[in-house]
Short mmCIF file of C-alpha atoms in Angstrom, two decimals:
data_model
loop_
_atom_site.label_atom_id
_atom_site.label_comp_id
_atom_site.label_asym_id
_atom_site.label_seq_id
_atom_site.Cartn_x
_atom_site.Cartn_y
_atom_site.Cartn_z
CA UNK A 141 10.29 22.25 24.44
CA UNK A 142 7.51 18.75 24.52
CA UNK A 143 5.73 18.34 26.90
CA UNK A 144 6.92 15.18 28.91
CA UNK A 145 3.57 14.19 29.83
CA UNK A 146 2.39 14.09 26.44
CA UNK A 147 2.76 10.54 24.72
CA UNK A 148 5.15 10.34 21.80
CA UNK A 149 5.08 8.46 18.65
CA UNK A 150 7.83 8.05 16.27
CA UNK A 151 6.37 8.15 12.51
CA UNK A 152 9.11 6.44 9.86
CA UNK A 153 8.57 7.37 6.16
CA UNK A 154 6.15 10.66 7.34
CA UNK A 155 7.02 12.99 3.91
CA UNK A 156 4.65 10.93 1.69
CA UNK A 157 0.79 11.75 1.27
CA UNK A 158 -0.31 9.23 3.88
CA UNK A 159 2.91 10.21 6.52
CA UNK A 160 1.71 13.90 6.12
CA UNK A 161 -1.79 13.20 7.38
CA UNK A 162 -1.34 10.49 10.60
CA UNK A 163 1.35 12.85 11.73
CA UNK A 164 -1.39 15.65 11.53
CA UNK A 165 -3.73 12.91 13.10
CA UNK A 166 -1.70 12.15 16.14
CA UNK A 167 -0.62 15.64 16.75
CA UNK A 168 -4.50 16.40 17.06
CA UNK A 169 -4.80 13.61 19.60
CA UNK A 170 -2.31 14.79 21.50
CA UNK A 171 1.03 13.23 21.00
CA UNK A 172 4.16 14.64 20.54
CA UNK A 173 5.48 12.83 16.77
CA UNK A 174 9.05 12.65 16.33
CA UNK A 175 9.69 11.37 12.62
CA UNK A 176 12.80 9.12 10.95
CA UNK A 177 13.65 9.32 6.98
CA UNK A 178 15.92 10.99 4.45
CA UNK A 179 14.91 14.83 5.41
CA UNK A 180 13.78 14.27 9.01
CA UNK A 181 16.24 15.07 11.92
CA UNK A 182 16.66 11.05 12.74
CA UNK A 183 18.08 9.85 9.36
CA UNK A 184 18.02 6.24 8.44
CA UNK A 185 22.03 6.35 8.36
CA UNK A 186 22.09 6.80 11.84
CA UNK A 187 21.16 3.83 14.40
CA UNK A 188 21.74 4.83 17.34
CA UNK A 189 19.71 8.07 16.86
CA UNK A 190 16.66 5.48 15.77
CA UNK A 191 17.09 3.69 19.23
CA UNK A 192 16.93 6.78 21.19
CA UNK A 193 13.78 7.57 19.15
CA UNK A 194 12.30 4.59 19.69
CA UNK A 195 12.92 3.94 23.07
CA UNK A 196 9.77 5.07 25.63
CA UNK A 197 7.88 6.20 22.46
CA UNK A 198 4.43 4.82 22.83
CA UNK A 199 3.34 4.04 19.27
CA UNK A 200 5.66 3.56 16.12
CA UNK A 201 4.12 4.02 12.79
CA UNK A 202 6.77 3.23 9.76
CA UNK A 203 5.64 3.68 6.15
CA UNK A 204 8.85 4.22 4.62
CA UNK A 205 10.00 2.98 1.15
CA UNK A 206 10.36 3.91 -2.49
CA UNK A 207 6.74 4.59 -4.32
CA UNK A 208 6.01 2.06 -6.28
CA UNK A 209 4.62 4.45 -8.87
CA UNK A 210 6.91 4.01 -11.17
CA UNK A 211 9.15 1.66 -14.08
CA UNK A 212 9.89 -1.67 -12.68
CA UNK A 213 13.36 -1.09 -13.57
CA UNK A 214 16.64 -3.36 -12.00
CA UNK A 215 17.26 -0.44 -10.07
CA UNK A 216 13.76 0.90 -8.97
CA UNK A 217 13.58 -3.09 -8.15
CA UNK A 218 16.33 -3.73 -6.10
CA UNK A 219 15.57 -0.10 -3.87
CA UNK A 220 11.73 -0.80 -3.65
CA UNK A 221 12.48 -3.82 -1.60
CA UNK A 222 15.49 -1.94 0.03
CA UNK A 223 14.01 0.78 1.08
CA UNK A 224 10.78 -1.42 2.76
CA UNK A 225 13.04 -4.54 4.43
CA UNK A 226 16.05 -2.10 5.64
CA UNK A 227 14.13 0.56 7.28
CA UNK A 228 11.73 -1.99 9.06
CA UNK A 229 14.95 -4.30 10.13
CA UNK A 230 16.70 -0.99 11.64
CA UNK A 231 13.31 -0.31 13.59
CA UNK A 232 12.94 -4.00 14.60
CA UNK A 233 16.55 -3.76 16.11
CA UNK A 234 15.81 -0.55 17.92
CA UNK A 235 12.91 -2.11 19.14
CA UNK A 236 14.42 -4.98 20.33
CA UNK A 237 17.14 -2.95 22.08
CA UNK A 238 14.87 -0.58 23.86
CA UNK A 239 14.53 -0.27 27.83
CA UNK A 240 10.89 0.89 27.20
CA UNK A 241 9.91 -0.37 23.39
CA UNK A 242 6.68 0.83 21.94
CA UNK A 243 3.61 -0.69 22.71
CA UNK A 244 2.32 -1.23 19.50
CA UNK A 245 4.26 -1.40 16.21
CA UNK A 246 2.10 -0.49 12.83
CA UNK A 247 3.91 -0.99 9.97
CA UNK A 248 2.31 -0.68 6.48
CA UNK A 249 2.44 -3.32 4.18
CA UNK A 250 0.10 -4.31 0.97
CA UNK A 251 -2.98 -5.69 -0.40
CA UNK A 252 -0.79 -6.61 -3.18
CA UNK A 253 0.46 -9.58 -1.93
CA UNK A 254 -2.91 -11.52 -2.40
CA UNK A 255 -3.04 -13.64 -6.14
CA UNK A 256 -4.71 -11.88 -9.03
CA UNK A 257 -8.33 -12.58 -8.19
CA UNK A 258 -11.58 -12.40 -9.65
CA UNK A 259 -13.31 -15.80 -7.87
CA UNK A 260 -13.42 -14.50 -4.73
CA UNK A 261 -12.28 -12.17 -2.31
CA UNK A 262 -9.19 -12.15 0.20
CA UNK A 263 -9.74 -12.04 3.79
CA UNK A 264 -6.88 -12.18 6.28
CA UNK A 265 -8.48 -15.56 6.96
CA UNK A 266 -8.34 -17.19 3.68
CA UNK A 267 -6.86 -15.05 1.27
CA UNK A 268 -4.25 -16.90 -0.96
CA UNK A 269 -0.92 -15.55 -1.61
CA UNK A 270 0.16 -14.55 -5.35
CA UNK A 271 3.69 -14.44 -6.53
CA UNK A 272 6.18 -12.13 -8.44
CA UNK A 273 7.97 -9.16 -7.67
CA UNK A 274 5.29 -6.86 -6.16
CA UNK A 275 4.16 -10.18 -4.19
CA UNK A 276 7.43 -10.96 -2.94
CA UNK A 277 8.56 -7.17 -1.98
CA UNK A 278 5.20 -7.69 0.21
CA UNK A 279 6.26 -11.16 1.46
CA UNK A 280 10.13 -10.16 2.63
CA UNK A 281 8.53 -6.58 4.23
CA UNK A 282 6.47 -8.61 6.69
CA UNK A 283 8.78 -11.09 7.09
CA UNK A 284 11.33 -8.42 8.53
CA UNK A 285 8.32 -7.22 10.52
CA UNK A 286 7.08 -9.95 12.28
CA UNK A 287 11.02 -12.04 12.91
CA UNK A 288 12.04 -12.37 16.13
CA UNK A 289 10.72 -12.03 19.83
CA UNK A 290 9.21 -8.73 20.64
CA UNK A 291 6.90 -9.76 24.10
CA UNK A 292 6.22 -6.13 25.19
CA UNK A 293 5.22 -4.64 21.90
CA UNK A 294 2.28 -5.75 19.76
CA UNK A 295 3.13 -5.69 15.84
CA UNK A 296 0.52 -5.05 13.23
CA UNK A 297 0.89 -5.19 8.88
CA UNK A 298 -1.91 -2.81 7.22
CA UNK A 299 -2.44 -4.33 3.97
CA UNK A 300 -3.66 -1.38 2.53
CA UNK A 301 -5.36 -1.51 -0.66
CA UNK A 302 -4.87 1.31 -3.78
CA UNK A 303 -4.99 4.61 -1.48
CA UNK A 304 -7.42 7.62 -2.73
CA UNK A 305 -6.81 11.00 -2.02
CA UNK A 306 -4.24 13.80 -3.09
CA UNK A 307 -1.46 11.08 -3.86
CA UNK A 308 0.35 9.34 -6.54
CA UNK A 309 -2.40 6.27 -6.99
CA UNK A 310 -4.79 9.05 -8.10
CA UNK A 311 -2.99 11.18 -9.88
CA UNK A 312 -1.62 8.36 -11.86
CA UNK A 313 -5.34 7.33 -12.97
CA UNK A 314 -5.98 10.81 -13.71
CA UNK A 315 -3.00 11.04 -16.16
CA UNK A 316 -4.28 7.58 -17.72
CA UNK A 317 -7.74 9.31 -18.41
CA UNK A 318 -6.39 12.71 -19.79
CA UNK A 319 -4.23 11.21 -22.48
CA UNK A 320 -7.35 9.48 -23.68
CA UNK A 321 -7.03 6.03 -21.80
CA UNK A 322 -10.32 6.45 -19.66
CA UNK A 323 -12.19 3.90 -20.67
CA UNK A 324 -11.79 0.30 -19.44
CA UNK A 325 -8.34 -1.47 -19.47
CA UNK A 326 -8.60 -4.79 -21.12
CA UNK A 327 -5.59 -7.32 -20.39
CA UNK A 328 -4.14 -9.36 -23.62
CA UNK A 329 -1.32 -10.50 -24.81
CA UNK A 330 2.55 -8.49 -24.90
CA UNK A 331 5.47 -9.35 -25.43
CA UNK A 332 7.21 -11.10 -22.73
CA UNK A 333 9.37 -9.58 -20.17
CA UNK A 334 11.10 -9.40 -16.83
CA UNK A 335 9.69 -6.89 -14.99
CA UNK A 336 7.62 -8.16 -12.56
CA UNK A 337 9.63 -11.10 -12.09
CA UNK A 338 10.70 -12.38 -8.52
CA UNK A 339 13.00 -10.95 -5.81
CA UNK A 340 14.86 -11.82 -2.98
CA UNK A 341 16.19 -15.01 -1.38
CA UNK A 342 12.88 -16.48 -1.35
CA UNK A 343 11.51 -15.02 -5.03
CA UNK A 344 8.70 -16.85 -6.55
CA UNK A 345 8.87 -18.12 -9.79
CA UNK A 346 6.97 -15.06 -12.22
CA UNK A 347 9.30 -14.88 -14.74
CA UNK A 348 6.60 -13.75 -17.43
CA UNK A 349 3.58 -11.28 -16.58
CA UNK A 350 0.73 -13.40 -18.62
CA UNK A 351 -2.45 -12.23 -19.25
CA UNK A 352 -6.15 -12.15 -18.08
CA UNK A 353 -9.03 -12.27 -20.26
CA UNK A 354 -10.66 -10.23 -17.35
CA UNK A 355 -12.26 -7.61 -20.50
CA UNK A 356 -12.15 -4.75 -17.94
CA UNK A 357 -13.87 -6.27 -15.25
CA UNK A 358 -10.70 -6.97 -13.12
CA UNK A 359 -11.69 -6.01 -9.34
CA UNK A 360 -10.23 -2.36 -8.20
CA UNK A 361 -10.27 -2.78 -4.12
CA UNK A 362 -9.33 0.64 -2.64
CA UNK A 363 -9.31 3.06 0.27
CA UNK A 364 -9.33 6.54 1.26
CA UNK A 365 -6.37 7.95 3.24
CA UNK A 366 -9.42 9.14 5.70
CA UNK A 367 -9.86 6.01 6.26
CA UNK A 368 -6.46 4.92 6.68
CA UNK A 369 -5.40 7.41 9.13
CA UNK A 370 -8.89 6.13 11.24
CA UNK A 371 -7.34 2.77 10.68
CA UNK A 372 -4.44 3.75 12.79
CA UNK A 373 -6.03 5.35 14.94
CA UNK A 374 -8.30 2.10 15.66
CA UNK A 375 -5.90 -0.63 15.51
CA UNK A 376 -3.40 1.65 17.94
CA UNK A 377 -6.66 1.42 20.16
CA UNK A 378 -7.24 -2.21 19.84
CA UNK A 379 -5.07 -4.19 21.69
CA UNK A 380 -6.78 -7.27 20.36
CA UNK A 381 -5.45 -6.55 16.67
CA UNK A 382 -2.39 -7.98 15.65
CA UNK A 383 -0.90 -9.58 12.54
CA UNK A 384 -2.22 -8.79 9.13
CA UNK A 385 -4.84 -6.32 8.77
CA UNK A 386 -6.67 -5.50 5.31
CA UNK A 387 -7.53 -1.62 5.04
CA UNK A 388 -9.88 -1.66 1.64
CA UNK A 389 -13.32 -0.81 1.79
CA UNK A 390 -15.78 -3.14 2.19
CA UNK A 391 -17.21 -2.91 -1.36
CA UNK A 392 -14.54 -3.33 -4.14
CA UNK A 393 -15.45 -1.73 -7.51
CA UNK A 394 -14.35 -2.99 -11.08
CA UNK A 395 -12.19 -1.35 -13.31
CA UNK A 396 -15.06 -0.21 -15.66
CA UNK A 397 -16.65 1.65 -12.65
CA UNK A 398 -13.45 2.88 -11.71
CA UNK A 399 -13.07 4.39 -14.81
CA UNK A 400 -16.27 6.36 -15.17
CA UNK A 401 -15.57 7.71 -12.10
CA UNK A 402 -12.45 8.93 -13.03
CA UNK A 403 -13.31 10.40 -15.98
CA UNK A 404 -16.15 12.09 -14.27
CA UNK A 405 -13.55 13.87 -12.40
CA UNK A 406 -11.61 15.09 -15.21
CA UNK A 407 -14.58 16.03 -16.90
CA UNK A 408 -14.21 13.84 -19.86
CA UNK A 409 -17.34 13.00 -21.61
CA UNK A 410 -15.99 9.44 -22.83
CA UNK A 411 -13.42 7.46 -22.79
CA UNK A 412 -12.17 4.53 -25.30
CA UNK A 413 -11.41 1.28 -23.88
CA UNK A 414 -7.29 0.59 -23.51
CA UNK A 415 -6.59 -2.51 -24.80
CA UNK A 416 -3.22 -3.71 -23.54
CA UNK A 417 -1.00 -2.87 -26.64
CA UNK A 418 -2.07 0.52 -25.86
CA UNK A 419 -1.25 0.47 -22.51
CA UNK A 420 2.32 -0.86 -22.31
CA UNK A 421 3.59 1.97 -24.33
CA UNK A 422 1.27 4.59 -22.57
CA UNK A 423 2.29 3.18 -19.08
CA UNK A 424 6.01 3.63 -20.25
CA UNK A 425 5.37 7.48 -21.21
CA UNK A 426 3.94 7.87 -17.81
CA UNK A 427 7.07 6.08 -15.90
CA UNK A 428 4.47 3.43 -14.04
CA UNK A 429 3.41 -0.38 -14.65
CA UNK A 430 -0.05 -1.47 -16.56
CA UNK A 431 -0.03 -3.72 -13.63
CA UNK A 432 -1.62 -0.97 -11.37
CA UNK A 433 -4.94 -1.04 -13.13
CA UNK A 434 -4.72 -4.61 -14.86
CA UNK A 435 -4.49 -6.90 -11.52
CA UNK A 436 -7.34 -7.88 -10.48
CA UNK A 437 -7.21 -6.56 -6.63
CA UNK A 438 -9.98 -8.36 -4.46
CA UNK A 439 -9.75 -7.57 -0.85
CA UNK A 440 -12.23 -7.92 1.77
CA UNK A 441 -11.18 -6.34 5.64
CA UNK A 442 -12.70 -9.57 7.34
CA UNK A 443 -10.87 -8.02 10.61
CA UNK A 444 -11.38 -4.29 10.53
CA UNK A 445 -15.30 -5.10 10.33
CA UNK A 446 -15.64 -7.62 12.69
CA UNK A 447 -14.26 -5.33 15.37
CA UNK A 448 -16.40 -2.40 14.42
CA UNK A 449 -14.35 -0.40 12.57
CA UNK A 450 -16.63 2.18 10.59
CA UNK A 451 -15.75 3.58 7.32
CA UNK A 452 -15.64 7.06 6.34
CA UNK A 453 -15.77 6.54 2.56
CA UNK A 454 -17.71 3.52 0.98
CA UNK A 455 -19.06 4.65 -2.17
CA UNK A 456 -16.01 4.51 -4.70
CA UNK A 457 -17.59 7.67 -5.78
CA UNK A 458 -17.65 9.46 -2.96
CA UNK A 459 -13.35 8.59 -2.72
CA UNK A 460 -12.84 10.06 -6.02
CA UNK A 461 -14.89 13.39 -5.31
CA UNK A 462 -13.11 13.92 -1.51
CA UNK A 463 -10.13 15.77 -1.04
#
């Protein structure tokens, strides 16, 4: 039996790598977590179970939907925007519905949405938008997030960067450098497709991936889940915070450093560079997109540092060596 005078926070999407370790987190600080998703005892199918969840709950923390770790298919497509706008839509409803909503609503979102970038990087201030399908699965999950009047409960979007740690960003790198594609990725020409085309009733016009002559120096912003569950813990903390929130540390590597540094933790003495036409069929082989190491990802957390947040894990380095 909980303790009633324990606070309680309801954790959506808390099976994955980053789920596993806040609920962890805010059991240690005290709370009592009761959790919502496929295998959890409040299922997604079942709305008025969500409400009762969600009503007097302190703190709701949803990270649900599909990994995007995978072929851009029509079908992974259509369910990794599913999976994001549904599941934050049935929370926004409970939320609305309550008698005693949440006080703070974190709901993770990415760093993703920001333009392919090698200028400059993106704060929350004046980052620019991109467009395509990973763009505009970013665009509609906020969207859901932020519609609507919610007075008593302050909403947040963690634009997380590439998470490091025991999860599927990493271990997707380290397949890349074990079948001999751990050297630098250099963009080129392909052939043209539809994959990362737009989606949604407001898609953006990305019919064709193009290329960047970016010779393996495309920016690789990132962050350790250490960091990410201290994120939560500080923005949950911070009743200043609200809106979009970058989570990448402060320094964003390259993709050339990136890949010494894997290949340093595989223990592989070299690595030849990866020109594109080796990575598209490579990429298929592994079931993922040459999109997660070819766009250039430049983001800056303007907000985080400005209100003191302190980082755990700077050196990229230092990421790649921690548990």
């Amino acid at each position: 039996m909980s303790d009633t005078t324990r606070p309680r926070a309801v954790v959506a999407g808390a099976s994955g790598f980053i789920g596993r370790a806040i609920v962890a987190a805010l059991i240690d600080d005290g709370y009592d977590v009761a959790t919502i998703g496929r295998s959890s005892p409040t299922r997604w199918d079942a709305p008025l179970a969500i409400a009762a969840a969600v009503d007097g709950a302190e703190l709701l923390v949803n990270l649900a939907g599909k990994s995007v770790n995978c072929r851009y298919t029509a079908r992974n497509r259509d369910e990794i925007l599913r999976s994001r706008v549904a599941t934050t839509r049935a929370l926004r409803e409970a939320v609305a519905a309550a008698s005693f909503p949440p006080r703070v609503w974190i709901n993770a979102s990415t760093a993703t949405i920001y333009r392919h970038a090698t200028d400059a990087p993106h704060t929350e201030a004046d980052g620019v938008l991109g467009t395509g399908f990973s763009v505009d699965v970013a665009r509609a999950w906020e969207r859901e997030l932020f519609t609507g009047s919610l007075p008593r409960t302050r909403r947040v979007a963690l634009r997380m960067a590439i998470v490091l740690g025991p999860g599927p960003a990493t271990r997707a790198l380290l397949r890349i450098a074990r079948v001999g594609l751990g050297g630098p990725h250099v963009d080129g020409p392909w052939f043209p497709h539809r994959r990362y085309r737009g989606i949604g009733p407001h898609a953006t016009p990305a019919a064709s991936p193009g290329w960047h002559r970016t010779r393996g120096r495309q920016r690789f912003s990132w962050v350790h889940l250490d960091d990410v569950v201290e994120a939560v813990r500080f923005v949950r903390d911070r009743d200043d915070l609200s809106g979009p929130i970058n989570v990448a540390a402060p320094h964003a590597s390259d993709n050339r450093a990136l890949m010494r540094g894997i290949r340093r933790a595989v223990g592989a003495p070299f690595g030849l560079p990866a020109h594109r036409w080796m990575l598209e069929p490579a990429m298929w082989a592994l079931r993922t997109e040459p999109e997660l190491v070819l766009k250039s990802r430049w983001v800056e957390p303007e907000r985080l540092v400005d209100a003191g947040f302190a980082f755990r894990h700077e050196s990229l380095d230092d990421a790649l060596a921690s548990p």
